[in-house]
PDB file of C-alpha atoms in Angstrom:
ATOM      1  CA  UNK A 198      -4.305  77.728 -93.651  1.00  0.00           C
ATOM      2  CA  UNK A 199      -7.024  79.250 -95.997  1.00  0.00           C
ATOM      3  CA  UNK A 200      -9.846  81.370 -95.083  1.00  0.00           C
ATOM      4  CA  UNK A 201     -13.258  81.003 -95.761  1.00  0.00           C
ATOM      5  CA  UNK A 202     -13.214  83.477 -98.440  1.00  0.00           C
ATOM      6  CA  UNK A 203      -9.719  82.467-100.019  1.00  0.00           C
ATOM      7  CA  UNK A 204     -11.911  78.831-100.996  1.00  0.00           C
ATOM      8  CA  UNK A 205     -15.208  80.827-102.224  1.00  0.00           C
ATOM      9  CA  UNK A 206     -12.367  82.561-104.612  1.00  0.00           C
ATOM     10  CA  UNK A 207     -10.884  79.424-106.013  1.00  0.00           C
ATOM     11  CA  UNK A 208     -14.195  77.643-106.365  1.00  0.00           C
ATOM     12  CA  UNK A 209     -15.446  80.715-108.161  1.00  0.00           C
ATOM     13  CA  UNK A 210     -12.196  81.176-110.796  1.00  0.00           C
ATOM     14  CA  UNK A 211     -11.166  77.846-111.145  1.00  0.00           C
ATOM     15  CA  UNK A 212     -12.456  75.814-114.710  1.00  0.00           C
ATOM     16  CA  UNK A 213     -15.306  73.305-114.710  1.00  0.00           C
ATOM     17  CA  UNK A 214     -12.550  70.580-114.930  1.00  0.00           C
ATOM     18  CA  UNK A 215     -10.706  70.310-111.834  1.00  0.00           C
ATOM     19  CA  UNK A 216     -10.497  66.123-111.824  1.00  0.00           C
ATOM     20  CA  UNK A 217      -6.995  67.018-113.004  1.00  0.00           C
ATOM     21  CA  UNK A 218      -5.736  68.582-109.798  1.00  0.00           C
ATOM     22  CA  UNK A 219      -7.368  66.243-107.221  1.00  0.00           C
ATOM     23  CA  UNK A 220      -6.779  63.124-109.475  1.00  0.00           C
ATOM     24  CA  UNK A 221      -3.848  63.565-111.568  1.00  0.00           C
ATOM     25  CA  UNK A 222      -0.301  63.684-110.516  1.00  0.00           C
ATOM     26  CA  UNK A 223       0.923  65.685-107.248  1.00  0.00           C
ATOM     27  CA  UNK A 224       4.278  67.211-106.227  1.00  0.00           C
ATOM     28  CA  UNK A 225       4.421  65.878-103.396  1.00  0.00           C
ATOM     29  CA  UNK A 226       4.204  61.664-103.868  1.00  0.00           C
ATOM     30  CA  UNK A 227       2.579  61.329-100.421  1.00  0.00           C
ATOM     31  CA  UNK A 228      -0.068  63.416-101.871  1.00  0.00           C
ATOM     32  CA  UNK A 229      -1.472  61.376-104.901  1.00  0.00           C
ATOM     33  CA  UNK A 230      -2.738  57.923-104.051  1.00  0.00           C
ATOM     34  CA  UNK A 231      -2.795  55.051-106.682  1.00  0.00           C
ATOM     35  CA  UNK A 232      -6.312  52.976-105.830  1.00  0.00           C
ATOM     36  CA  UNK A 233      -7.812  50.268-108.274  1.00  0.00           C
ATOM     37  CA  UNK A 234      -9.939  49.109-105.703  1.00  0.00           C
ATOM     38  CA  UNK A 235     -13.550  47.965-107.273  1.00  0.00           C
ATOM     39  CA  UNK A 236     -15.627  50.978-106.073  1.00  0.00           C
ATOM     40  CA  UNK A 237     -13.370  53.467-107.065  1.00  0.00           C
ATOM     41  CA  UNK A 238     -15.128  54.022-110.384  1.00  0.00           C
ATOM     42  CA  UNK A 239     -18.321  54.621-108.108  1.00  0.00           C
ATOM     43  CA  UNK A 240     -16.154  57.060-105.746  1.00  0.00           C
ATOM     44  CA  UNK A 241     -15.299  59.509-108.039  1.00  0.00           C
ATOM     45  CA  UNK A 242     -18.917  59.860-109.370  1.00  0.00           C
ATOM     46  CA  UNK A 243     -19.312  60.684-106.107  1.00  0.00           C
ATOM     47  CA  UNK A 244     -16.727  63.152-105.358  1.00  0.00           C
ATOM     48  CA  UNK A 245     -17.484  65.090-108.446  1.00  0.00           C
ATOM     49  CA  UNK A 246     -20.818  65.553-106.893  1.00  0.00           C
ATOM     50  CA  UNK A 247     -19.899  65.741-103.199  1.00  0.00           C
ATOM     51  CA  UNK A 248     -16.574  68.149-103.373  1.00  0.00           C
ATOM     52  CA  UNK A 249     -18.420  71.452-105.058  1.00  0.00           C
ATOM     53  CA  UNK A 250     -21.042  71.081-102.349  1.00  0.00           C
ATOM     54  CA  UNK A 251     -19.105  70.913 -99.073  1.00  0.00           C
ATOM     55  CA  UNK A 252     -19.323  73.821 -97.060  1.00  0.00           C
ATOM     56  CA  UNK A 253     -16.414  75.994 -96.977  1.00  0.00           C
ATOM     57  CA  UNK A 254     -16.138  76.494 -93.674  1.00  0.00           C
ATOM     58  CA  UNK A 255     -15.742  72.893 -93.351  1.00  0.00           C
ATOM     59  CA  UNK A 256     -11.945  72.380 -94.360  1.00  0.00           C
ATOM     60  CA  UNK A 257      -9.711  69.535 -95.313  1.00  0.00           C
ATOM     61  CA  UNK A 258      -8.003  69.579 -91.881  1.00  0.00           C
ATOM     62  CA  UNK A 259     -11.475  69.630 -89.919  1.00  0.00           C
ATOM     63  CA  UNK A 260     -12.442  66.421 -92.348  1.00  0.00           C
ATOM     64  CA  UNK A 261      -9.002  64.856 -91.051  1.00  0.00           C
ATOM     65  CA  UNK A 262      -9.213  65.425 -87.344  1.00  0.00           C
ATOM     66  CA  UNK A 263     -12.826  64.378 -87.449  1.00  0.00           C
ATOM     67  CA  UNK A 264     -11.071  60.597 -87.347  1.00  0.00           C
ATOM     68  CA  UNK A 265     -10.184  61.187 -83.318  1.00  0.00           C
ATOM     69  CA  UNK A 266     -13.918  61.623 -83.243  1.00  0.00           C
ATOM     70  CA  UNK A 267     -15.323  58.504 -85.239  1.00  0.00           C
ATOM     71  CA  UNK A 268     -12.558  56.156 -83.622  1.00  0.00           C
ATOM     72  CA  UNK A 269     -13.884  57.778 -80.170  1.00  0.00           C
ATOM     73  CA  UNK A 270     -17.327  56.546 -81.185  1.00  0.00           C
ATOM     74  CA  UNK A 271     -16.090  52.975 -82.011  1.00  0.00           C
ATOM     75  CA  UNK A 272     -14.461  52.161 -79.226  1.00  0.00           C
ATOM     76  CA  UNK A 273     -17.683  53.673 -76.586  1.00  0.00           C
ATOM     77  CA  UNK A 274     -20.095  51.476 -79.077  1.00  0.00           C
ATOM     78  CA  UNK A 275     -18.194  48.277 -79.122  1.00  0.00           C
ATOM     79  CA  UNK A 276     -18.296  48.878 -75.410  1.00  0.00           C
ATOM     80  CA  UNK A 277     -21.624  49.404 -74.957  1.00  0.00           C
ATOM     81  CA  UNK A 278     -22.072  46.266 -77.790  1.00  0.00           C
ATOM     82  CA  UNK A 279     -20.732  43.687 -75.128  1.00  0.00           C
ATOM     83  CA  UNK A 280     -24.302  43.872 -73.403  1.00  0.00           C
ATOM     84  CA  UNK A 281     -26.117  44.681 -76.466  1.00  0.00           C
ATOM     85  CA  UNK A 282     -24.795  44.003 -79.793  1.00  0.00           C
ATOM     86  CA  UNK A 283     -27.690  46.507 -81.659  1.00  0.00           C
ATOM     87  CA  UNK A 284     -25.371  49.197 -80.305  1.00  0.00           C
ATOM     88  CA  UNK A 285     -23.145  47.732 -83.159  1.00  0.00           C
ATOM     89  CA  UNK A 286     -25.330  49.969 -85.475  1.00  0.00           C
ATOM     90  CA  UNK A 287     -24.442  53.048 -84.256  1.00  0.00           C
ATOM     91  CA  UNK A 288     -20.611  51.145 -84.869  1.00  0.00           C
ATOM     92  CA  UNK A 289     -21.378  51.351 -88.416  1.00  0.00           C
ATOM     93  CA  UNK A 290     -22.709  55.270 -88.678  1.00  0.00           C
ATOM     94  CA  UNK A 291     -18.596  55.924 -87.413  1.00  0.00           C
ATOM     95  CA  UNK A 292     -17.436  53.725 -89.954  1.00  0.00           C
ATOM     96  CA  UNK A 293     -19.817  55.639 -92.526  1.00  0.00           C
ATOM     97  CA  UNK A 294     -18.956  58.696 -90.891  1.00  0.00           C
ATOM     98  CA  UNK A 295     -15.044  57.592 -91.322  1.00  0.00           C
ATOM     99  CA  UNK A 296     -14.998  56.887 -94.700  1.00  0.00           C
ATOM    100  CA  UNK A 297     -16.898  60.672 -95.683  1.00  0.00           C
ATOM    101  CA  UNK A 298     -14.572  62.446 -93.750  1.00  0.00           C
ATOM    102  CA  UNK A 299     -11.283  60.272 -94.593  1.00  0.00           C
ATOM    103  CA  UNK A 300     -12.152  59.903 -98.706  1.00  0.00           C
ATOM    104  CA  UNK A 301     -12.569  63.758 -98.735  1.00  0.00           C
ATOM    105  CA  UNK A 302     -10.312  65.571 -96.902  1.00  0.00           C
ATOM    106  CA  UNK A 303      -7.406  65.337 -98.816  1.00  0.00           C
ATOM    107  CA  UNK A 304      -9.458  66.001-102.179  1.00  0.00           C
ATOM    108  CA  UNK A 305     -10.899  68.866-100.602  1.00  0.00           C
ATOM    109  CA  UNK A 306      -7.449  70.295 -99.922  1.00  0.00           C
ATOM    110  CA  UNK A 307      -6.520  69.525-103.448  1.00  0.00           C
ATOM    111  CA  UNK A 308     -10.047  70.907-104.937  1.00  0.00           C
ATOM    112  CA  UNK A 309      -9.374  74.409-102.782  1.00  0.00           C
ATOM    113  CA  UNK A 310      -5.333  74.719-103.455  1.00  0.00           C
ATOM    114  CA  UNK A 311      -5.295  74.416 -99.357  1.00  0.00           C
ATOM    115  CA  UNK A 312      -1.434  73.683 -99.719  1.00  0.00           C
ATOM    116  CA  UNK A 313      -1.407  71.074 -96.432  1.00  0.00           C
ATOM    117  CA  UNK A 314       0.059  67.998 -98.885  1.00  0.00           C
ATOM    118  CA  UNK A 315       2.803  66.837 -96.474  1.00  0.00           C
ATOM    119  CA  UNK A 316       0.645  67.841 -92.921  1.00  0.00           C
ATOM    120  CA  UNK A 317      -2.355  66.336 -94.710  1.00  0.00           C
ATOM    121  CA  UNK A 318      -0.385  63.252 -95.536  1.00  0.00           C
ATOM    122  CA  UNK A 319       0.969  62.744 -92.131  1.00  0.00           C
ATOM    123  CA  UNK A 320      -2.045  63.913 -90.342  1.00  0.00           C
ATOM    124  CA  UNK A 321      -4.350  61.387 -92.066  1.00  0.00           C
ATOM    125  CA  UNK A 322      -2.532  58.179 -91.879  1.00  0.00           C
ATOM    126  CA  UNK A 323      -1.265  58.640 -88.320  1.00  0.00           C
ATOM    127  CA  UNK A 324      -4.928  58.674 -87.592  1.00  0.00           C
ATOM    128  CA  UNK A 325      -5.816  56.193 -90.091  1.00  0.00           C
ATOM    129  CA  UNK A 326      -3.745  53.743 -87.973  1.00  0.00           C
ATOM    130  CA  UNK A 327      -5.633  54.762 -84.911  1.00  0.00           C
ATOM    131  CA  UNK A 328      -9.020  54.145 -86.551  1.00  0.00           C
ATOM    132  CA  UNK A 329      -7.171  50.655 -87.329  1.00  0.00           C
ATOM    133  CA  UNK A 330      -6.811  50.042 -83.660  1.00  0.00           C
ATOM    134  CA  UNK A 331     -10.156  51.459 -82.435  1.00  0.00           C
ATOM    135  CA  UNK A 332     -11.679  48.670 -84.443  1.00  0.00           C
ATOM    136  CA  UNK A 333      -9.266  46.339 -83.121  1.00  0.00           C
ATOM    137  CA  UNK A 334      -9.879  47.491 -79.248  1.00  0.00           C
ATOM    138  CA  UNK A 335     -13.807  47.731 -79.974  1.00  0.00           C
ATOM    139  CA  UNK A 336     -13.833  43.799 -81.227  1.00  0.00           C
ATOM    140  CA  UNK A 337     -11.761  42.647 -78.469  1.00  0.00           C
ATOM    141  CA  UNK A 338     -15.107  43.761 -76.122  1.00  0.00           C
ATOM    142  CA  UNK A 339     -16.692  41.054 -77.987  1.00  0.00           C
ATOM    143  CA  UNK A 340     -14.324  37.892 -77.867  1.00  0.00           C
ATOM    144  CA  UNK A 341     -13.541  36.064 -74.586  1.00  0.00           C
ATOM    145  CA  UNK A 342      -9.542  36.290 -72.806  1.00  0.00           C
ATOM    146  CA  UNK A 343      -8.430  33.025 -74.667  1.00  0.00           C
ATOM    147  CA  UNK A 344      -9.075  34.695 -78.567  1.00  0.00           C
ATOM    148  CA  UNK A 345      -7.092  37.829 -77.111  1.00  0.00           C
ATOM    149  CA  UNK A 346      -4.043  36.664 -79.271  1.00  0.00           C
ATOM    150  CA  UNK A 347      -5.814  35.927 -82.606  1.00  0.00           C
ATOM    151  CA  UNK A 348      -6.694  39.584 -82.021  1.00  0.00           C
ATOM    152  CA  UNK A 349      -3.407  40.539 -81.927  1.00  0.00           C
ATOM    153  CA  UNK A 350      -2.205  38.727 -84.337  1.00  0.00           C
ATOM    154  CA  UNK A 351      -4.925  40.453 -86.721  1.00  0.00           C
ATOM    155  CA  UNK A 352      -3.424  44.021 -85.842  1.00  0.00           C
ATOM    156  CA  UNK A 353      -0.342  43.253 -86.347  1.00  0.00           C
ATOM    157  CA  UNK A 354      -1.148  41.700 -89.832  1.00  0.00           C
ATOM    158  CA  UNK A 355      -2.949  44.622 -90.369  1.00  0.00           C
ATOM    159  CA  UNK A 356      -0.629  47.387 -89.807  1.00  0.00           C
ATOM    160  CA  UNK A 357       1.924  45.176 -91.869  1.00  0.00           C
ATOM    161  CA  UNK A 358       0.084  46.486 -94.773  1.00  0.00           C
ATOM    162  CA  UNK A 359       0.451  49.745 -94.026  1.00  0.00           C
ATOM    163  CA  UNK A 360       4.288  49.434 -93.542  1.00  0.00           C
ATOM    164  CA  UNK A 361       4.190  47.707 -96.755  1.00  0.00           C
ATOM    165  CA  UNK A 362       2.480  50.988 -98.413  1.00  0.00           C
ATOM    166  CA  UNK A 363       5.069  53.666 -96.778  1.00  0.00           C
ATOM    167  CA  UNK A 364       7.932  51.318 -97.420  1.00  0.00           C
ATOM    168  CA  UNK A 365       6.800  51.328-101.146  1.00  0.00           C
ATOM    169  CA  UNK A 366       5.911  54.751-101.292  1.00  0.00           C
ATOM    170  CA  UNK A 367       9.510  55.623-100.139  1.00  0.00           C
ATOM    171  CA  UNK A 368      11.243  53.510-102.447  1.00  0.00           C
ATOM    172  CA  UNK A 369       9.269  53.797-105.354  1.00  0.00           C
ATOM    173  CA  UNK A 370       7.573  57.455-104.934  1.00  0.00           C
ATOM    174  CA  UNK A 371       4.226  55.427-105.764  1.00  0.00           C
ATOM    175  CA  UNK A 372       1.634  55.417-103.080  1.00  0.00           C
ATOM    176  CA  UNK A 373       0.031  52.602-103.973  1.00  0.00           C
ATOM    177  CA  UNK A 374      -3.499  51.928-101.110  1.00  0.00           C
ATOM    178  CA  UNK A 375      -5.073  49.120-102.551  1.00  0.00           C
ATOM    179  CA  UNK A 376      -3.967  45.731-103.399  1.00  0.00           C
ATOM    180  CA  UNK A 377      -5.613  44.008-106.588  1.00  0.00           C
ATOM    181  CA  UNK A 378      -8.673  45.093-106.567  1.00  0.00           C
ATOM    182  CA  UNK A 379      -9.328  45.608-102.785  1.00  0.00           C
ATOM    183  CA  UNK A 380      -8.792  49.103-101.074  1.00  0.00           C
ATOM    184  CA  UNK A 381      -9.441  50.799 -98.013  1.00  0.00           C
ATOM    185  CA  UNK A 382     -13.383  51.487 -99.087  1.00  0.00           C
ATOM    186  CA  UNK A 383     -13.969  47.670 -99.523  1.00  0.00           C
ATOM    187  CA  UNK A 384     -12.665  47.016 -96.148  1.00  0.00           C
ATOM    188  CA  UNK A 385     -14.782  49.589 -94.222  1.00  0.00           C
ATOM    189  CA  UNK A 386     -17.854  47.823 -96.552  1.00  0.00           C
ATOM    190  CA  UNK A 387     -16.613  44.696 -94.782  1.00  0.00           C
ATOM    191  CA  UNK A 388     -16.307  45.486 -91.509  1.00  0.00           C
ATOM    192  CA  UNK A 389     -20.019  47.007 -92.025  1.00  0.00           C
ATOM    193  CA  UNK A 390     -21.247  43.859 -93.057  1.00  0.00           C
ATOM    194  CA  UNK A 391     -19.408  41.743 -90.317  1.00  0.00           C
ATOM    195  CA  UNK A 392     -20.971  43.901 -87.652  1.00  0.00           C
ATOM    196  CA  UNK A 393     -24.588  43.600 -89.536  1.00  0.00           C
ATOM    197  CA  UNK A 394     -24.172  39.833 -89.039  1.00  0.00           C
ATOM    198  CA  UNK A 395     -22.610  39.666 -85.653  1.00  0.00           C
ATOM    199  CA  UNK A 396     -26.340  41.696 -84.219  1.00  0.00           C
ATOM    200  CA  UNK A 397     -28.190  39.333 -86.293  1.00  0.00           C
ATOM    201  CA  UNK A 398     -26.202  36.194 -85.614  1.00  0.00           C
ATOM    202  CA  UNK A 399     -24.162  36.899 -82.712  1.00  0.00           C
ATOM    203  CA  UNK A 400     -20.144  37.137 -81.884  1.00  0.00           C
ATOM    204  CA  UNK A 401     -19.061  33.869 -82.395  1.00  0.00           C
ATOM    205  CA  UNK A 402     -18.134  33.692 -86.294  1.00  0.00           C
ATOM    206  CA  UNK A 403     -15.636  36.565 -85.183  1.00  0.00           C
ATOM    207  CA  UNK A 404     -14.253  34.590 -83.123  1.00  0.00           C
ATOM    208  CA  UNK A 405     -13.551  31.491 -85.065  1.00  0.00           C
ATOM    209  CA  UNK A 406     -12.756  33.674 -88.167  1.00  0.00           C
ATOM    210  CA  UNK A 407      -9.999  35.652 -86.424  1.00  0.00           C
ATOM    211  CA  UNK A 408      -7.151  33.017 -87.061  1.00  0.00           C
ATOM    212  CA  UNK A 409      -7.975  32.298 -90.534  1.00  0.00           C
ATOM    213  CA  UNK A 410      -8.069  36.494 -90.602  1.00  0.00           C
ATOM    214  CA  UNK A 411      -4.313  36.211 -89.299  1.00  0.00           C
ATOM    215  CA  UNK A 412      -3.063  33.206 -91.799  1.00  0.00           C
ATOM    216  CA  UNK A 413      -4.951  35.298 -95.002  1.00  0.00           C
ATOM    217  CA  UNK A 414      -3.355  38.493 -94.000  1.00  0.00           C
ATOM    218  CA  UNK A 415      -0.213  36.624 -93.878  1.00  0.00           C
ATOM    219  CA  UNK A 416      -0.511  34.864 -97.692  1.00  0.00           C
ATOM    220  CA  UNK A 417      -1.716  37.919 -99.087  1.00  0.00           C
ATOM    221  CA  UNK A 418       1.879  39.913 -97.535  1.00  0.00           C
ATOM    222  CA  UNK A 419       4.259  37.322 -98.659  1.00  0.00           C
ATOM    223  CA  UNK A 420       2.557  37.442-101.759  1.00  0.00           C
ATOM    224  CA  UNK A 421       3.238  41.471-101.751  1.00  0.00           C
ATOM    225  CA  UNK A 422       6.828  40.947-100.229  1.00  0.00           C
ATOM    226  CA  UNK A 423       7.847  38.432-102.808  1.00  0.00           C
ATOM    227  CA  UNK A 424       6.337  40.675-105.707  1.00  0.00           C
ATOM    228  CA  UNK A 425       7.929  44.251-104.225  1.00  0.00           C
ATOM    229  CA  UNK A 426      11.041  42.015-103.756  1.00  0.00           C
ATOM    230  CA  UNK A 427      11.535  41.640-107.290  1.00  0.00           C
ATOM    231  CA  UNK A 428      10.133  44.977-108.411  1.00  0.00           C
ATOM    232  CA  UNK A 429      12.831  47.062-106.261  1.00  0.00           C
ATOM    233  CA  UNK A 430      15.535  44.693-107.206  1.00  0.00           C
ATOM    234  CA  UNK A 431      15.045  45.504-111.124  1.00  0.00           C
ATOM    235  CA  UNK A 432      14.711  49.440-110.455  1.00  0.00           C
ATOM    236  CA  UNK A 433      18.419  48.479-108.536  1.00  0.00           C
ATOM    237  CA  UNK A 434      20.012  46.830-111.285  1.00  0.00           C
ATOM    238  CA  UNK A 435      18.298  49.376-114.285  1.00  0.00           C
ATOM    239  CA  UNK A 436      20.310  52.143-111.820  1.00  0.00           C
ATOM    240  CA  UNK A 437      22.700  49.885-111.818  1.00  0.00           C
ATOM    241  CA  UNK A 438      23.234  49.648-115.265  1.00  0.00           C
ATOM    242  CA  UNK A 439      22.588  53.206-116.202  1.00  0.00           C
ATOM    243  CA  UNK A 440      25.317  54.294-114.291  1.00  0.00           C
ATOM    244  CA  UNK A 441      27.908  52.275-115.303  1.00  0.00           C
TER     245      UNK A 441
END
């Protein structure tokens, strides 16, 4: 791992430019993520500001481990939110705090050379998926026994999408993390906004909106299946074909 000093070096030699190395293409597929979701335009704005300023004792793998933390926090608050949904606010600050920590840490490797592509990569979706359930445990505080299997159903949907994106990624070395124009940052601004209404309005639009969660999530992966279907099948026969 890289010292304190080996990132004040970098920082110091490196050119101006360095949207090249933490944009452009990596190495390591795993390592460069394809995202056209809506804000990402507004992202990088960000990150050109943000990255130069983060501490450097604060590293790429402290960013990434810092998810254990914030899914912690969602759970204890969703908790807490069965008696009092305000708590539902402090909810949101992990979700905030979750998207700083997960949008940076692997551009904070790349923007310090910090050389953890494949740990990084593992690292950060292994605890992506248990953010995924923490908000999945920390609603079912909120909906009574009988809506128990909607809830289900919704994880599982869920982490379908994520299979989808490995299964891609190892079959077409493209990490692809949004789909159309919807990514993981317009999901956490989602989620925000549901738990905004549910203090102001109360639980039960979860709970009715849960199945038609479930059938969505379904359309929009057969919709994905049918497409990747096709895509992998013409990469086949273009092998295919080149080899004979």
């Amino acid at each position: 791992m890289q010292t304190e000093l080996d990132a004040r070096e970098l920082i110091q030699t490196e050119p101006a430019d360095w949207s090249a190395r933490v944009y452009g293409a990596q190495p390591f597929a795993g390592a460069g993520k394809s995202n056209s979701g809506l804000l990402v335009p507004w992202e990088r704005k960000l990150g050109r500001f943000v990255l130069p300023r983060i501490p450097l004792w604060l590293e790429t793998y402290h960013l990434t481990l810092l998810t254990l933390v914030w899914s912690i926090g969602i759970v204890v608050f969703d908790y807490l939110a069965a008696s009092n949904l305000r708590w539902l606010w402090l909810t949101n600050l992990m979700i905030v705090f979750h998207y700083f920590t997960d949008h940076f840490d692997g551009k904070v490797g790349k923007y310090r050379n910090t050389g953890l592509r494949k740990w990084g990569f593992y690292m950060d979706h292994l605890f992506d998926y248990v953010f995924l359930c923490s908000i999945v445990i920390g609603y079912s505080f909120l909906i009574p026994q009988k809506a128990m299997f909607s809830m289900l159903l919704v994880l599982c949907v869920m982490s379908a999408f994520m299979f989808h994106t490995f299964l891609m990624l190892a079959a077409t070395d493209e990490f692809k993390v949004s789909f159309s124009r919807f990514g993981p940052t317009e999901l956490r601004v989602i989620l925000f906004i549901l738990n905004a209404l549910m203090i102001g309005f109360g639980t039960r639009g979860l709970r009715g909106s849960l199945p038609w969660i479930a059938l969505g999530g379904v359309a929009a992966l057969s919709v994905l299946a049918f497409v990747a279907q096709e895509k992998l099948w013409q990469i086949d026969m273009k092998a295919k074909q080149e080899a004979d």
